[in-house]
Coordinates of C-alpha atoms in Angstrom, one line a residue:
M1 CA 38.8 15.1 23.4
D2 CA 37.8 12.2 25.6
Q3 CA 40.1 9.3 24.3
A4 CA 38.0 6.8 26.3
R5 CA 34.9 7.7 24.4
F6 CA 36.7 8.3 21.0
P7 CA 39.6 5.8 20.7
A8 CA 41.9 5.9 17.7
T9 CA 39.9 3.1 16.1
A10 CA 36.6 4.8 16.6
S11 CA 36.0 5.7 12.9
G12 CA 36.7 2.1 11.9
G13 CA 34.4 0.9 14.7
R14 CA 31.6 3.2 13.6
R15 CA 32.0 1.9 10.0
T16 CA 31.9 -1.7 11.3
A17 CA 28.8 -0.9 13.4
A18 CA 27.2 0.9 10.4
A19 CA 27.9 -2.1 8.2
A20 CA 26.4 -4.4 10.7
R21 CA 23.3 -2.2 10.9
D22 CA 23.0 -2.1 7.1
R23 CA 23.2 -5.9 7.0
R24 CA 20.5 -6.1 9.6
I25 CA 18.3 -3.7 7.7
G26 CA 19.1 -5.5 4.5
N27 CA 18.1 -8.8 6.0
R28 CA 14.9 -7.3 7.2
L29 CA 14.2 -5.9 3.8
E30 CA 14.9 -9.2 2.2
T31 CA 12.4 -10.8 4.6
V32 CA 9.8 -8.2 3.7
R33 CA 10.4 -7.9 0.0
K34 CA 10.9 -11.5 -1.0
P35 CA 7.5 -13.3 -1.0
P36 CA 7.4 -16.9 -0.2
M37 CA 7.9 -19.1 -3.2
A38 CA 4.5 -19.4 -5.0
D39 CA 3.4 -22.4 -7.0
T40 CA 2.2 -22.1 -10.6
Q41 CA -1.5 -22.0 -9.6
Q42 CA -0.9 -19.1 -7.2
I43 CA 1.0 -17.2 -9.8
W44 CA -1.7 -17.9 -12.4
K45 CA -4.5 -16.8 -10.1
A46 CA -2.6 -13.6 -9.0
D47 CA -2.0 -12.7 -12.7
R48 CA -5.5 -13.4 -13.9
D49 CA -7.1 -11.5 -11.0
H50 CA -4.9 -8.4 -10.9
N51 CA -2.7 -7.9 -14.0
L52 CA -4.1 -6.0 -17.0
H53 CA -1.9 -7.2 -19.9
P54 CA -1.2 -5.3 -23.1
W55 CA -3.7 -6.4 -25.8
T56 CA -6.0 -8.2 -23.3
H57 CA -8.9 -10.1 -24.7
F58 CA -11.2 -9.8 -21.7
D59 CA -13.5 -12.7 -22.3
S60 CA -10.8 -15.4 -22.8
F61 CA -8.4 -14.0 -20.2
D62 CA -11.0 -13.8 -17.5
R63 CA -11.9 -17.4 -18.3
D64 CA -8.4 -19.0 -19.0
G65 CA -5.9 -16.6 -17.4
P66 CA -2.3 -16.6 -18.6
Q67 CA -1.4 -19.6 -20.8
L68 CA 2.3 -19.5 -20.1
V69 CA 4.0 -18.4 -16.8
V70 CA 7.7 -17.8 -17.5
S71 CA 10.1 -18.1 -14.6
K72 CA 13.6 -18.3 -16.1
G73 CA 15.5 -17.4 -19.2
S74 CA 19.0 -18.2 -20.6
G75 CA 20.3 -17.6 -24.1
C76 CA 17.5 -18.3 -26.5
R77 CA 15.5 -20.4 -24.1
L78 CA 12.7 -19.8 -21.5
T79 CA 11.6 -22.0 -18.7
D80 CA 8.0 -22.0 -17.4
S81 CA 7.0 -22.3 -13.8
N82 CA 6.5 -26.0 -14.2
G83 CA 10.1 -26.5 -15.4
K84 CA 9.3 -27.0 -19.1
S85 CA 11.9 -25.5 -21.5
Y86 CA 11.1 -23.6 -24.7
L87 CA 13.1 -22.1 -27.5
D88 CA 11.9 -18.5 -27.8
A89 CA 11.8 -17.8 -31.5
V90 CA 10.2 -14.5 -30.9
G91 CA 13.1 -13.0 -28.8
G92 CA 10.7 -11.6 -26.2
L93 CA 9.1 -8.9 -28.4
W94 CA 11.8 -8.6 -31.1
C95 CA 14.2 -7.5 -28.4
T96 CA 16.4 -10.1 -26.6
N97 CA 19.2 -9.7 -29.1
I98 CA 22.2 -10.8 -26.9
G99 CA 20.1 -13.6 -25.2
L100 CA 18.9 -13.8 -21.7
G101 CA 20.8 -14.5 -18.4
R102 CA 24.0 -12.6 -19.2
A103 CA 26.0 -12.3 -15.9
E104 CA 28.1 -9.4 -17.1
M105 CA 25.0 -7.5 -18.0
A106 CA 23.6 -8.1 -14.4
E107 CA 27.0 -7.0 -13.0
A108 CA 27.1 -3.8 -15.0
I109 CA 23.5 -2.9 -14.0
A110 CA 24.2 -3.6 -10.3
E111 CA 27.4 -1.6 -10.3
Q112 CA 25.7 1.4 -11.9
V113 CA 22.9 1.1 -9.3
R114 CA 25.4 1.3 -6.5
T115 CA 27.3 4.1 -8.2
L116 CA 24.4 6.3 -9.4
A117 CA 20.9 4.9 -9.6
Y118 CA 19.3 8.0 -10.9
A119 CA 20.0 11.5 -12.0
S120 CA 17.9 14.0 -13.8
T121 CA 19.0 15.1 -17.3
F122 CA 16.7 18.1 -17.5
V123 CA 18.1 21.4 -18.8
D124 CA 21.8 21.3 -18.0
M125 CA 22.4 18.2 -15.8
A126 CA 24.3 15.3 -17.3
N127 CA 25.5 11.9 -16.2
E128 CA 28.3 9.8 -17.4
P129 CA 26.5 6.8 -18.9
A130 CA 24.0 9.0 -20.8
A131 CA 26.8 11.2 -22.2
L132 CA 28.9 8.2 -23.3
L133 CA 25.9 6.4 -24.8
A134 CA 24.8 9.4 -26.8
A135 CA 28.4 9.6 -28.3
R136 CA 28.3 5.9 -29.0
L137 CA 25.0 6.1 -30.8
A138 CA 26.3 9.0 -32.9
D139 CA 29.3 6.9 -33.8
L140 CA 27.2 3.9 -34.9
A141 CA 24.5 5.8 -36.7
P142 CA 24.8 6.9 -40.4
A143 CA 27.1 9.8 -40.9
G144 CA 25.5 13.2 -40.0
L145 CA 23.1 11.8 -37.4
D146 CA 25.0 13.1 -34.3
H147 CA 22.3 14.1 -31.8
V148 CA 20.3 12.0 -29.5
Q149 CA 17.2 12.4 -27.3
F150 CA 16.7 9.5 -24.9
T151 CA 13.3 8.0 -24.2
T152 CA 11.9 5.1 -22.2
G153 CA 11.1 2.8 -25.2
G154 CA 10.0 2.6 -28.8
S155 CA 6.5 4.2 -28.4
T156 CA 7.9 7.2 -26.6
A157 CA 10.6 7.5 -29.2
I158 CA 8.0 7.8 -31.9
D159 CA 6.0 10.3 -29.8
C160 CA 9.2 12.4 -29.3
A161 CA 10.0 12.2 -33.0
F162 CA 6.5 13.4 -33.8
R163 CA 7.0 16.5 -31.7
L164 CA 10.6 16.9 -32.9
V165 CA 9.2 17.1 -36.5
Q166 CA 6.9 19.9 -35.5
F167 CA 9.6 21.8 -33.6
F168 CA 12.1 21.6 -36.4
Q169 CA 9.7 22.6 -39.2
S170 CA 8.6 25.6 -37.1
C171 CA 12.2 26.6 -36.4
A172 CA 12.9 26.3 -40.2
G173 CA 10.2 28.9 -40.9
R174 CA 7.6 26.3 -41.9
P175 CA 5.1 26.2 -39.0
E176 CA 2.3 24.7 -41.1
K177 CA 4.4 21.7 -42.1
V178 CA 3.1 19.5 -39.3
H179 CA 1.2 16.7 -41.1
V180 CA 2.8 13.3 -41.2
V181 CA 2.5 10.3 -43.5
A182 CA 2.8 6.6 -42.6
R183 CA 1.6 3.4 -44.1
Q184 CA -1.3 0.9 -43.8
D185 CA -0.3 -2.1 -41.7
S186 CA 2.4 -0.2 -39.9
Y187 CA 2.9 -0.4 -36.2
H188 CA 4.8 2.4 -34.4
G189 CA 3.8 1.9 -30.8
S190 CA 0.9 2.2 -28.4
T191 CA 1.2 5.7 -26.9
Y192 CA -1.3 8.2 -28.2
A193 CA 0.6 9.7 -31.1
A194 CA 2.4 6.4 -32.0
M195 CA -0.8 4.4 -32.2
S196 CA -2.4 7.2 -34.3
I197 CA 0.6 7.1 -36.7
G198 CA 0.5 3.3 -37.0
R199 CA -2.4 1.7 -38.8
R200 CA -2.2 -2.1 -38.2
S201 CA -5.4 -4.1 -38.7
G202 CA -7.0 -4.9 -35.3
D203 CA -5.2 -2.2 -33.3
R204 CA -7.9 0.4 -33.6
S205 CA -10.3 -0.3 -30.8
P206 CA -13.6 1.7 -31.0
E207 CA -13.4 2.5 -27.2
F208 CA -10.2 4.5 -27.7
R209 CA -9.7 7.8 -29.6
Y210 CA -6.9 8.6 -32.0
I211 CA -5.4 11.6 -33.7
T212 CA -7.1 11.9 -37.1
E213 CA -6.2 15.4 -38.1
G214 CA -2.9 15.7 -39.9
I215 CA -2.0 12.0 -40.1
H216 CA -2.2 10.2 -43.5
H217 CA -1.6 6.6 -44.6
L218 CA -0.3 5.1 -47.8
S219 CA -0.4 1.5 -49.0
A220 CA 2.1 -0.9 -47.5
P221 CA 4.9 -2.1 -49.8
N222 CA 3.5 -5.7 -49.6
R223 CA 4.4 -7.7 -52.6
Y224 CA 2.3 -10.7 -51.6
R225 CA -0.9 -8.6 -51.2
R226 CA -0.2 -5.9 -53.8
P227 CA -3.2 -4.6 -55.9
P228 CA -4.3 -7.2 -58.5
D229 CA -3.5 -4.9 -61.4
V230 CA 0.0 -4.1 -60.1
S231 CA 3.0 -6.3 -61.0
V232 CA 5.9 -7.0 -58.6
S233 CA 8.2 -5.0 -60.9
G234 CA 5.7 -2.1 -61.0
L235 CA 5.0 -2.0 -57.3
T236 CA 7.5 0.7 -56.4
D237 CA 6.2 3.0 -59.2
F238 CA 2.7 2.5 -57.9
L239 CA 3.7 3.4 -54.3
V240 CA 5.8 6.4 -55.3
D241 CA 3.0 7.7 -57.5
E242 CA 0.6 7.3 -54.6
F243 CA 2.9 9.3 -52.3
E244 CA 3.2 12.1 -54.9
T245 CA -0.5 12.2 -55.3
L246 CA -1.1 12.5 -51.6
I247 CA 1.5 15.3 -51.3
A248 CA -0.2 17.2 -54.1
R249 CA -3.6 16.7 -52.5
V250 CA -2.6 17.7 -48.9
G251 CA 0.0 20.3 -50.0
P252 CA 3.8 19.9 -49.8
E253 CA 3.8 23.0 -47.5
R254 CA 1.8 21.1 -44.9
I255 CA 3.6 17.7 -44.8
G256 CA 6.5 17.6 -42.3
A257 CA 7.6 13.9 -42.2
F258 CA 7.3 10.4 -43.5
F259 CA 7.4 7.6 -40.9
A260 CA 8.6 4.2 -42.1
E261 CA 9.8 0.9 -40.7
P262 CA 12.6 -0.3 -43.0
V263 CA 11.0 -3.8 -42.7
M264 CA 7.5 -3.5 -41.3
G265 CA 7.4 -5.7 -38.2
S266 CA 4.1 -6.5 -36.4
G267 CA 2.1 -5.6 -39.5
G268 CA 3.4 -8.7 -41.2
V269 CA 7.2 -8.6 -41.6
I270 CA 6.8 -6.8 -44.9
V271 CA 10.1 -6.4 -46.8
P272 CA 9.8 -3.6 -49.4
P273 CA 11.1 -3.9 -53.0
D274 CA 14.8 -3.1 -53.1
D275 CA 14.4 0.4 -54.6
Y276 CA 11.3 1.5 -52.6
L277 CA 12.9 3.2 -49.6
Q278 CA 15.5 5.0 -51.7
R279 CA 12.8 6.4 -54.1
M280 CA 10.6 7.4 -51.2
R281 CA 13.6 9.2 -49.7
Q282 CA 14.1 11.1 -53.0
V283 CA 10.4 12.2 -52.9
C284 CA 10.9 13.5 -49.3
R285 CA 14.0 15.5 -50.3
R286 CA 12.2 17.2 -53.2
H287 CA 9.5 18.4 -50.8
D288 CA 11.5 19.1 -47.7
I289 CA 9.8 16.2 -45.9
L290 CA 11.8 14.6 -43.1
F291 CA 12.4 10.9 -43.4
V292 CA 11.8 9.2 -40.0
A293 CA 13.1 5.6 -39.9
D294 CA 11.4 3.6 -37.2
E295 CA 14.2 1.1 -36.4
V296 CA 12.7 0.0 -33.0
V297 CA 12.7 -3.5 -34.3
T298 CA 15.4 -3.5 -37.1
G299 CA 18.1 -1.6 -35.1
F300 CA 21.0 -3.2 -33.4
G301 CA 21.5 -6.3 -35.5
R302 CA 18.2 -7.8 -36.4
L303 CA 19.1 -7.7 -40.1
G304 CA 22.9 -7.9 -39.5
H305 CA 23.5 -4.1 -39.2
W306 CA 23.5 -1.6 -36.5
F307 CA 20.8 0.2 -38.5
A308 CA 19.0 -1.4 -41.4
S309 CA 18.0 1.9 -43.2
E310 CA 21.5 2.4 -44.5
G311 CA 23.0 -1.0 -44.0
E312 CA 20.3 -3.0 -45.7
F313 CA 18.6 -0.5 -48.0
G314 CA 21.2 2.3 -48.6
V315 CA 19.1 5.1 -47.1
V316 CA 20.3 7.7 -44.7
P317 CA 17.2 9.1 -42.9
D318 CA 16.9 12.4 -41.1
V319 CA 15.7 10.7 -37.9
I320 CA 16.1 7.2 -36.5
C321 CA 13.9 5.9 -33.6
C322 CA 15.3 2.9 -31.8
A323 CA 14.7 0.9 -28.6
K324 CA 14.3 -2.9 -28.1
G325 CA 17.8 -4.1 -29.2
L326 CA 19.4 -1.0 -27.7
S327 CA 19.5 -2.8 -24.4
S328 CA 18.4 -6.3 -25.6
G329 CA 15.4 -5.9 -23.3
Y330 CA 17.4 -5.9 -20.1
L331 CA 16.1 -2.4 -19.2
P332 CA 13.6 -0.1 -20.8
I333 CA 15.3 2.5 -23.0
G334 CA 14.7 4.2 -26.4
A335 CA 16.4 6.9 -28.4
V336 CA 15.7 9.4 -31.2
I337 CA 18.8 10.0 -33.2
F338 CA 18.6 13.0 -35.6
S339 CA 20.7 15.0 -38.0
N340 CA 23.1 17.9 -37.6
P341 CA 21.2 20.2 -39.9
M342 CA 18.1 19.6 -37.8
Y343 CA 19.9 20.5 -34.6
T344 CA 21.6 23.5 -36.1
T345 CA 18.2 24.9 -37.3
M346 CA 16.6 24.3 -33.9
A347 CA 19.5 25.8 -31.9
S348 CA 19.8 28.9 -34.0
G349 CA 17.5 31.9 -34.3
D350 CA 15.5 33.0 -31.2
P351 CA 17.9 33.1 -28.2
D352 CA 14.9 32.6 -25.9
R353 CA 13.9 29.3 -27.5
W354 CA 13.4 26.2 -25.3
F355 CA 13.0 22.6 -26.4
T356 CA 10.2 21.7 -24.0
N357 CA 10.0 17.9 -24.4
G358 CA 11.5 15.1 -22.4
L359 CA 10.8 12.4 -19.8
T360 CA 11.7 11.9 -16.2
Y361 CA 13.7 8.8 -17.2
S362 CA 15.4 10.3 -20.3
G363 CA 19.0 9.3 -20.1
H364 CA 18.5 7.1 -17.0
P365 CA 22.0 6.2 -15.9
V366 CA 21.3 2.5 -15.2
C367 CA 19.4 2.0 -18.5
C368 CA 22.2 3.8 -20.4
R369 CA 24.8 1.7 -18.7
A370 CA 22.9 -1.5 -19.8
A371 CA 22.8 -0.2 -23.4
L372 CA 26.5 0.5 -23.4
K373 CA 27.3 -3.0 -22.1
N374 CA 24.8 -4.4 -24.6
I375 CA 26.6 -2.7 -27.5
E376 CA 29.9 -3.9 -26.2
I377 CA 28.7 -7.5 -26.2
I378 CA 27.2 -7.2 -29.7
E379 CA 30.5 -5.8 -31.0
R380 CA 32.9 -8.2 -29.1
E381 CA 31.0 -11.3 -30.1
D382 CA 30.3 -10.2 -33.7
L383 CA 26.6 -10.8 -33.3
L384 CA 25.9 -8.7 -36.4
G385 CA 27.9 -11.2 -38.4
N386 CA 26.1 -14.1 -36.7
A387 CA 22.7 -12.5 -37.5
A388 CA 23.7 -12.2 -41.2
E389 CA 25.1 -15.7 -41.5
V390 CA 22.6 -17.6 -39.4
G391 CA 19.8 -15.3 -40.6
A392 CA 20.5 -16.3 -44.2
Y393 CA 20.2 -20.0 -43.1
F394 CA 17.0 -19.2 -41.3
E395 CA 15.5 -17.7 -44.4
A396 CA 16.5 -20.8 -46.4
R397 CA 15.1 -23.3 -43.9
L398 CA 11.8 -21.5 -43.6
Q399 CA 11.4 -21.6 -47.4
D400 CA 11.2 -25.3 -47.1
L401 CA 7.7 -24.8 -45.5
K402 CA 6.3 -23.0 -48.5
D403 CA 4.7 -26.1 -50.0
L404 CA 2.7 -27.0 -46.9
P405 CA -1.1 -26.8 -47.6
T406 CA -2.0 -23.8 -45.4
V407 CA 1.1 -21.7 -46.1
G408 CA 0.5 -18.8 -48.4
D409 CA 3.7 -16.8 -48.0
I410 CA 7.1 -17.1 -46.2
R411 CA 8.8 -13.7 -46.0
G412 CA 11.2 -11.6 -44.1
R413 CA 14.9 -10.9 -43.9
K414 CA 17.5 -12.6 -41.8
L415 CA 16.4 -12.9 -38.1
M416 CA 13.0 -11.3 -38.9
M417 CA 10.6 -13.8 -40.5
C418 CA 6.9 -14.5 -40.9
V419 CA 4.6 -17.3 -42.1
E420 CA 1.3 -16.1 -43.6
S421 CA -1.5 -18.8 -43.5
V422 CA -4.2 -18.9 -46.0
R423 CA -7.4 -20.9 -46.7
D424 CA -6.7 -21.0 -50.4
K425 CA -3.3 -20.6 -52.0
G426 CA -4.6 -19.6 -55.4
S427 CA -6.9 -16.8 -54.3
R428 CA -4.9 -16.0 -51.1
E429 CA -8.2 -16.1 -49.2
L430 CA -7.8 -16.0 -45.5
F431 CA -9.3 -18.3 -42.9
P432 CA -12.2 -16.7 -41.0
E433 CA -11.1 -15.0 -37.8
S434 CA -13.1 -17.5 -35.8
V435 CA -10.6 -20.2 -36.8
N436 CA -7.8 -18.3 -35.0
I437 CA -5.3 -19.9 -37.3
G438 CA -2.2 -18.1 -36.0
K439 CA -3.0 -19.0 -32.4
R440 CA -3.6 -22.7 -33.3
I441 CA -0.2 -22.8 -34.9
S442 CA 1.5 -21.1 -32.0
D443 CA -0.2 -23.5 -29.5
A444 CA 0.9 -26.5 -31.5
C445 CA 4.5 -25.1 -31.5
E446 CA 4.3 -24.4 -27.8
N447 CA 3.3 -28.0 -27.0
R448 CA 6.5 -29.0 -28.8
G449 CA 8.7 -26.6 -26.9
L450 CA 8.8 -23.7 -29.4
I451 CA 7.4 -20.2 -29.0
V452 CA 6.3 -18.3 -32.1
R453 CA 4.1 -15.2 -32.1
P454 CA 0.6 -15.3 -33.5
V455 CA -0.7 -12.1 -35.1
G456 CA -4.0 -12.9 -36.6
H457 CA -3.3 -15.1 -39.6
L458 CA 0.4 -14.6 -39.2
N459 CA 3.1 -16.2 -37.1
V460 CA 6.2 -14.0 -36.7
M461 CA 9.7 -14.9 -35.5
S462 CA 12.7 -12.7 -34.4
P463 CA 15.0 -15.0 -32.4
P464 CA 18.0 -13.6 -30.4
L465 CA 21.1 -12.8 -32.5
V466 CA 23.0 -15.5 -30.6
I467 CA 20.9 -18.2 -32.2
T468 CA 22.8 -21.2 -33.8
R469 CA 22.1 -23.3 -36.9
D470 CA 21.0 -26.2 -34.8
E471 CA 18.5 -24.0 -33.1
V472 CA 17.3 -22.8 -36.5
D473 CA 16.8 -26.4 -37.5
F474 CA 14.7 -27.0 -34.4
I475 CA 12.5 -24.0 -35.3
A476 CA 12.0 -25.0 -38.9
D477 CA 11.3 -28.7 -38.1
T478 CA 9.0 -27.9 -35.1
L479 CA 7.1 -25.3 -37.1
S480 CA 6.7 -27.7 -40.0
A481 CA 5.2 -30.4 -37.7
A482 CA 2.9 -27.8 -36.1
L483 CA 1.6 -26.6 -39.4
R484 CA 0.9 -30.1 -40.6
Q485 CA -0.9 -30.9 -37.3
V486 CA -3.1 -27.8 -37.6
A487 CA -3.9 -28.6 -41.2
D488 CA -5.0 -32.1 -40.2
D489 CA -7.1 -30.6 -37.3
L490 CA -8.9 -28.2 -39.5
T491 CA -9.7 -30.9 -42.0
R492 CA -11.0 -33.2 -39.2
E493 CA -13.1 -30.4 -37.8
R494 CA -14.4 -29.6 -41.3
L495 CA -13.2 -26.0 -41.0
W496 CA -11.2 -26.4 -44.2

């Protein structure tokens, strides 16, 4: 060997040279990838001209563009591109449970990217974060739900559960049992099957097509808008009878699953009567119908429990779909958690059987690492306890708004609340859609540094689990002022 060409320190020298080269490449990439700082007007124009948002209203967006350009987030607060700070009472989209800007979350994500940024989980390949997260979810879920299929979010979790129902019922010798039942005003996601299973007012655009064969909808367990001849105490009887009637009409041999949010989220934060979910579960058991709990919103602390089905309502489902709070929105991930009997049935029988469902990013190692860190933070800081305690205070403070002139109903549970606005309290008549009452209220809140979510005549709130009593006071006081202002505006404009 030529010692002159390959001195004893050559390997170290090569590493040093390689490191220098990587730094040069990295610097060049930074130069290429990091655009120059744009001002608010540039961002606004780029977004309006090129970004198709979820639930875009073309006419107003083409004219007005985005109303809020967010640039930073920390804890429960957001900062816009002009430097104005807001308390985010929506928690992103029901999802920023541990709050924004967590350095330890960023470090965990970065470390996993450096260690293993991606690995397929198809067939028989595994990775450490996905395996550990699956075990952790089995530990947190109700007893007997020990198996997990990872997805990219809530909508894909519902789609995968929809297919899982078909697969299981076929393996159980019931191949005709593929119909599913959901509720009016439910929201289960925006993918093809998920949007077809949901039935929220305003979501069904005539330009889209939906699955209509084999999906059925029952009345929502809405005490405020129950049928006029049904009492509050008789609502569960009415709803259970409706379910039994539907089963008899369709045929119990054809219905494979019942999909239900423990508390209905985007459809109006509808909290069912205390015995409703338990009695619907009993009906499912009698007819071999799987109970699928959509806990995309309620999972991971929103109601003070890891999962609300059992923790809040005493129901152990066959399947739980979750997402959002699973990673607190830091990275996209969802999961379908299902029971041991289901897995045993699917895994037995035909030795040539394949479960041909999954996604490129199922069990993505970086997303799974984020979820593990998220669960660690929730547990270490007792955020479930904070959600229960501060959530009860949140409920009480919002009830103070019930006497305001346009407020028809204040409802929800813990850190999942809703204000329903009405034109007439006695008849519960709604304002015309042209009034855009929910948006008026959210705009008035936004001007005061508070973000609430308008959904038609509703304003919904789901703040991070780290919220404090002082922040709850700010939400209640600011919302009260906004509601009063809007009532005055409507009177002055002779719209009310």
